Coordinates of C-alpha atoms and ligand atoms in Angstrom, one line a residue:
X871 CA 242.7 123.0 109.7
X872 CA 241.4 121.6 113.1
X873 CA 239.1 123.5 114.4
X874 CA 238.9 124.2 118.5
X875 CA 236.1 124.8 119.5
X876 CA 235.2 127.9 122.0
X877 CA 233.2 127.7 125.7
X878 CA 230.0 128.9 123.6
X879 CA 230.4 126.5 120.6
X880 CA 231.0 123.5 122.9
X881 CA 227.7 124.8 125.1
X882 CA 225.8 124.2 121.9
X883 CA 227.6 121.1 120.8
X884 CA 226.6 119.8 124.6
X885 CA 222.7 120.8 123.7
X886 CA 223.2 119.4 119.7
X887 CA 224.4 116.1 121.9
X888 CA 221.4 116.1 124.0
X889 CA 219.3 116.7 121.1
X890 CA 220.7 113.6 119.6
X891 CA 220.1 111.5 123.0
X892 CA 216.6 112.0 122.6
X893 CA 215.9 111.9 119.0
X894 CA 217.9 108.0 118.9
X895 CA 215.3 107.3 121.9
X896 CA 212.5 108.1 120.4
X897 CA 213.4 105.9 117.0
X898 CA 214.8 103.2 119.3
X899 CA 211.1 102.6 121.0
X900 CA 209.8 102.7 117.5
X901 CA 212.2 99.6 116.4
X902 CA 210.9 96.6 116.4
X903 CA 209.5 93.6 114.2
X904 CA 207.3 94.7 111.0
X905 CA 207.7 98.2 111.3
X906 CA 209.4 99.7 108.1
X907 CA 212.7 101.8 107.9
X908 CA 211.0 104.5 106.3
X909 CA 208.4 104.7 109.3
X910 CA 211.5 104.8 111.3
X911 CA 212.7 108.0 109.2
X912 CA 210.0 109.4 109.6
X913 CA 209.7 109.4 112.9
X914 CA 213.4 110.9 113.5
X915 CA 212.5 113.7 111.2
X916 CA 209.6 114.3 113.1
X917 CA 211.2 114.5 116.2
X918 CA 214.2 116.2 114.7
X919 CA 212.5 119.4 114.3
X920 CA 210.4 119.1 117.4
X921 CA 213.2 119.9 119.0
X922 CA 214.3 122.7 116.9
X923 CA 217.1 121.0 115.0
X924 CA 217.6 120.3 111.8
X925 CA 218.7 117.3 110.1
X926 CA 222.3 117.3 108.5
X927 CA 221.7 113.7 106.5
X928 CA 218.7 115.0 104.4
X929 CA 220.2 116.3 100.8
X930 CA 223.5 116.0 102.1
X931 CA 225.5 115.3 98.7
X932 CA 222.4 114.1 97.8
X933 CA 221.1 112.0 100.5
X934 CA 217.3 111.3 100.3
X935 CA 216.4 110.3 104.4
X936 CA 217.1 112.2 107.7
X937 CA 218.9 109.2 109.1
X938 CA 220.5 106.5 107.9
X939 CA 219.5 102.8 109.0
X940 CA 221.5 99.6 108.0
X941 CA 220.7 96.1 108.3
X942 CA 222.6 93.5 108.4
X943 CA 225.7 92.9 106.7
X944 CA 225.3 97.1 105.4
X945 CA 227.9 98.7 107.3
X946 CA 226.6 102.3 106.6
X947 CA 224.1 104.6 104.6
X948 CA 221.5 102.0 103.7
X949 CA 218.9 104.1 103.1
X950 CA 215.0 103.8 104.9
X951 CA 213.0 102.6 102.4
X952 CA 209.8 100.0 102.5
X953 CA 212.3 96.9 103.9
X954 CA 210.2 95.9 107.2
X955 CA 212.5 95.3 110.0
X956 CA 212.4 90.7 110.8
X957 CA 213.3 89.0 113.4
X958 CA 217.0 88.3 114.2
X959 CA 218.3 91.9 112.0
X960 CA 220.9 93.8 113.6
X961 CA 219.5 97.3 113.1
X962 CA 222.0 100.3 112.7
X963 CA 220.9 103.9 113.4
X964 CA 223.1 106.6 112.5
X965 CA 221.9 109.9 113.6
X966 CA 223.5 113.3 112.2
X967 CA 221.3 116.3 114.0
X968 CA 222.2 120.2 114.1
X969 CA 221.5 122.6 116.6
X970 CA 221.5 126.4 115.9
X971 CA 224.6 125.5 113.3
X972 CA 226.4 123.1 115.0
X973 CA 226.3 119.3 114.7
X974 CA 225.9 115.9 116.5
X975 CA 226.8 112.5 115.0
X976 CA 225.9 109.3 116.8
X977 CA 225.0 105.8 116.3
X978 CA 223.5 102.4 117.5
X979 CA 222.9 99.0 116.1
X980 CA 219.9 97.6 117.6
X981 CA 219.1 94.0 118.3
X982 CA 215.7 92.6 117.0
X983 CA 214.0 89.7 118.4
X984 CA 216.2 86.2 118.1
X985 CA 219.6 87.6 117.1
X986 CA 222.2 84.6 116.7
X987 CA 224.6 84.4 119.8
X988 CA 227.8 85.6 117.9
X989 CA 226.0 88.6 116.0
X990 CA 225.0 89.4 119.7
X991 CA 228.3 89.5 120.9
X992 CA 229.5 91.3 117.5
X993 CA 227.6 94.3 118.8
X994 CA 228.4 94.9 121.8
X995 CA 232.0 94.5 121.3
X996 CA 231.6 96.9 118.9
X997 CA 230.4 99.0 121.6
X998 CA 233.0 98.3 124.0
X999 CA 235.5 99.1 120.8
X1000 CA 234.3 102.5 121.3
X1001 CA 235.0 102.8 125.1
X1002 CA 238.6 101.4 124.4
X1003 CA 239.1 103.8 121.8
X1004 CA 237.8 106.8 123.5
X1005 CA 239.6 106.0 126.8
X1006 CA 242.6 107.1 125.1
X1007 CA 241.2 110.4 124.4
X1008 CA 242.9 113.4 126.1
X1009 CA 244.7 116.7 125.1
X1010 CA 248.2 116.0 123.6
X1011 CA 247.3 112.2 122.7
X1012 CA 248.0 111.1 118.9
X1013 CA 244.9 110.7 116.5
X1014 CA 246.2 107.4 115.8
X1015 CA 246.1 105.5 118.9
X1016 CA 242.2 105.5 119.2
X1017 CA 242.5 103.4 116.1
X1018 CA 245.6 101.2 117.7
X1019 CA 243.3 100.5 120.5
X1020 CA 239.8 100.0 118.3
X1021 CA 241.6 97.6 115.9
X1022 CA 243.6 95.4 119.2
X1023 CA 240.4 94.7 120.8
X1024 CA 238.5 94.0 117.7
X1025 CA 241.2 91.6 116.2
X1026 CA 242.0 90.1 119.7
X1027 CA 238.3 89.4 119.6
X1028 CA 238.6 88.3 115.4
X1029 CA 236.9 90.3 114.0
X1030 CA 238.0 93.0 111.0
X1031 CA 237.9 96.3 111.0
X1032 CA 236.4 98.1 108.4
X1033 CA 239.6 100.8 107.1
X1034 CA 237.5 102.6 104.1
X1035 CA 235.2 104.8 106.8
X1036 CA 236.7 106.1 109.1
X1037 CA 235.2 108.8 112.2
X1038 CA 235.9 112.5 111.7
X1039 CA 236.1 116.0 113.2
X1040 CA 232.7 117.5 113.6
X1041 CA 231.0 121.1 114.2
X1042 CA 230.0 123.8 112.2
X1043 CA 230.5 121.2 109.6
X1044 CA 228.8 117.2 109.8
X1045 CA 232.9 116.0 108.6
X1046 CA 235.3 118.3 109.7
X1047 CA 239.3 117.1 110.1
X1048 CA 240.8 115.1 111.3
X1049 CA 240.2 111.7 110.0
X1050 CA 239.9 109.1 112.8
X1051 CA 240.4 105.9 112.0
X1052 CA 239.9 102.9 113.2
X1053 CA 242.9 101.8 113.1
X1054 CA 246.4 103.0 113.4
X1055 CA 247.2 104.9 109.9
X1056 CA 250.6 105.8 111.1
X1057 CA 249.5 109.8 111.4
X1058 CA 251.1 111.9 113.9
X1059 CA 248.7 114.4 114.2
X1060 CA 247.9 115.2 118.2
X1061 CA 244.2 115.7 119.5
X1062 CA 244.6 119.4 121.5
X1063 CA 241.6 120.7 124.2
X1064 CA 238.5 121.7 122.5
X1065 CA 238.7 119.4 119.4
X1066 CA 235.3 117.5 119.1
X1067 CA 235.7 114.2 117.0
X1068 CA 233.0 111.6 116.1
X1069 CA 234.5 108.1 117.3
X1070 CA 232.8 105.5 115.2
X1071 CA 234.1 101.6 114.9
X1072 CA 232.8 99.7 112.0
X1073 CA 233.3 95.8 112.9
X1074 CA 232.8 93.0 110.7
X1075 CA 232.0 89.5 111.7
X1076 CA 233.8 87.9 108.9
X1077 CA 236.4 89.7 106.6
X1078 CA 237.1 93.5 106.4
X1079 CA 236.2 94.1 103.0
X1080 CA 233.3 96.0 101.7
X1081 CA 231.3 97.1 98.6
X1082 CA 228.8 100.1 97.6
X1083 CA 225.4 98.6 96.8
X1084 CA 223.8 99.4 93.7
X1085 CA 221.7 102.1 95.0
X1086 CA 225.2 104.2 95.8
X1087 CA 224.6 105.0 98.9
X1088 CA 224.8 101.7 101.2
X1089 CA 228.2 100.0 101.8
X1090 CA 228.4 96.3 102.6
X1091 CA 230.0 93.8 103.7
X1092 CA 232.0 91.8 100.9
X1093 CA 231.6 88.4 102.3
X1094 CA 227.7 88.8 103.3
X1095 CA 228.0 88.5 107.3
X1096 CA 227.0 91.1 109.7
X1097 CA 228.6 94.4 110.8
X1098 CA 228.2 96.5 114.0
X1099 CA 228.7 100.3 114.1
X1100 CA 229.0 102.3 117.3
X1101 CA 229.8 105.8 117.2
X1102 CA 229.6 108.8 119.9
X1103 CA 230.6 113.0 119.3
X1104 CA 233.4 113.7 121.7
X1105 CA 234.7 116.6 123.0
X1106 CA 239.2 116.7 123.5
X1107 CA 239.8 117.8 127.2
X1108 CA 242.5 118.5 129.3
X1109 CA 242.3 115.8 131.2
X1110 CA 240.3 113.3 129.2
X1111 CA 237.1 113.6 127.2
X1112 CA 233.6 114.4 127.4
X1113 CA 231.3 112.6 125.4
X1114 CA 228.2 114.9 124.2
X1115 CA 225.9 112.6 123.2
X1116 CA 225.4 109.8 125.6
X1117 CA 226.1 106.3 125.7
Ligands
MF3_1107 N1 227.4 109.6 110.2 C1 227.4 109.5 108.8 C2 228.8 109.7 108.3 O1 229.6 110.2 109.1 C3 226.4 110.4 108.2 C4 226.2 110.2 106.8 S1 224.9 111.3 106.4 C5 224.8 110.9 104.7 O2 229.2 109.3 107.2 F1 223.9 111.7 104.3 F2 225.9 111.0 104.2 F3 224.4 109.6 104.6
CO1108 CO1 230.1 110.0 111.7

């Protein structure tokens, strides 16, 4: 079942959203060349809980870090560890937070010193993937063409899409239904006033195809070249959409 959500649940998923906003600022200041990924986790769980939230990554099904950071060609989960952050990585941060119960699910891939021209440009199409998803976005419109416009832009552009993630309902739960992928999966399921979804392309470089590292957690690209992730919590209105945690 779909949940809609009620004035007071979306009041809290608009402060969880917030929360989130500042937490990714906080670890975004910290990025930069030398500094470890664990440092980085650390300083989200630090801030995490200065705040008063909790965060929904650590021990989820396991998970050993409050956020989850990927370099590179990992498209998601890599886990913070001792890696120190070099010059010319593409750093993802996705940040899961919850705020008296209900969650917040964003994410940014951060440039680091001399990133090559194309990887650049991988990112923030990724970005703009989002907004061309999302603009779609209002009560009565079909689940699946958020994906139909994700996956135009990215292939008009060349890129692949990555199909085996896809974005999600979110609230009381971190992955609540629907699915939303990024892509159109043929679904006629309809997004109704009060829905919150997370909205989060996954864009390779080179081919579509990935793999789960050995530590099996991390997923990456098959072919070895970069992948961007973008990803915002979004609340369904009539009208349109309100995105709760920044951009
Ligand atoms: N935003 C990530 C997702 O939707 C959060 C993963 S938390 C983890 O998959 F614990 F599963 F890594
Ligand atoms: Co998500």
């Amino acid at each position: 079942m779909i949940s809609i959500k009620s004035p007071r649940e979306i009041e809290l998923m608009r402060e969880a959203g917030k929360y989130n906003q500042l937490v990714m600022q906080e670890i975004a200041k910290n990025i930069q060349i030398g500094v470890t990924t664990k440092r980085l986790d650390e300083i989200a769980y630090k801030t995490i809980k200065k705040y008063g939230c909790e965060p929904s990554c650590l021990g989820y099904e396991g998970f050993p870090a409050s956020v989850c950071i990927s370099l590179n060609d990992e498209v998601v989960h890599g886990i913070p560890g001792n890696r120190k952050i070099k010059d010319g990585d593409i750093v993802s941060v996705d940040l899961v937070l919850s705020y008296r119960g209900y969650h917040a699910d964003a994410t940014r891939t951060f440039l680091v010193g001399n990133v090559p021209q194309e990887t650049k440009e991988l990112v923030e199409n990724t970005r703009l993937a989002f907004y061309e998803g999302v603009k779609v976005v209002k009560n009565g419109t079909r689940i699946r063409e958020i994906g139909a416009k994700i996956e135009k832009f990215a292939h008009h552009h060349n890129y692949a899409v990555v199909e085996d993630l896809v974005g999600h309902g979110i609230g009381t739960d971190m992955h609540e239904e629907p699915d939303v992928p990024n892509y159109d999966d043929g679904s006629n399921i309809r997004l109704k006033t009060g829905m919150v979804i997370a909205i989060e392309p996954m864009i390779n470089l080179g081919k579509k195809d990935v793999y789960v590292d050995d530590n099996d957690w991390t997923i990456k690209t098959w072919d070895g070249l970069p992948s961007a992730h973008y990803e915002n919590t979004v609340l369904v209105t009539d009208t349109g959409y309100e995105i709760l945690t920044g951009d």
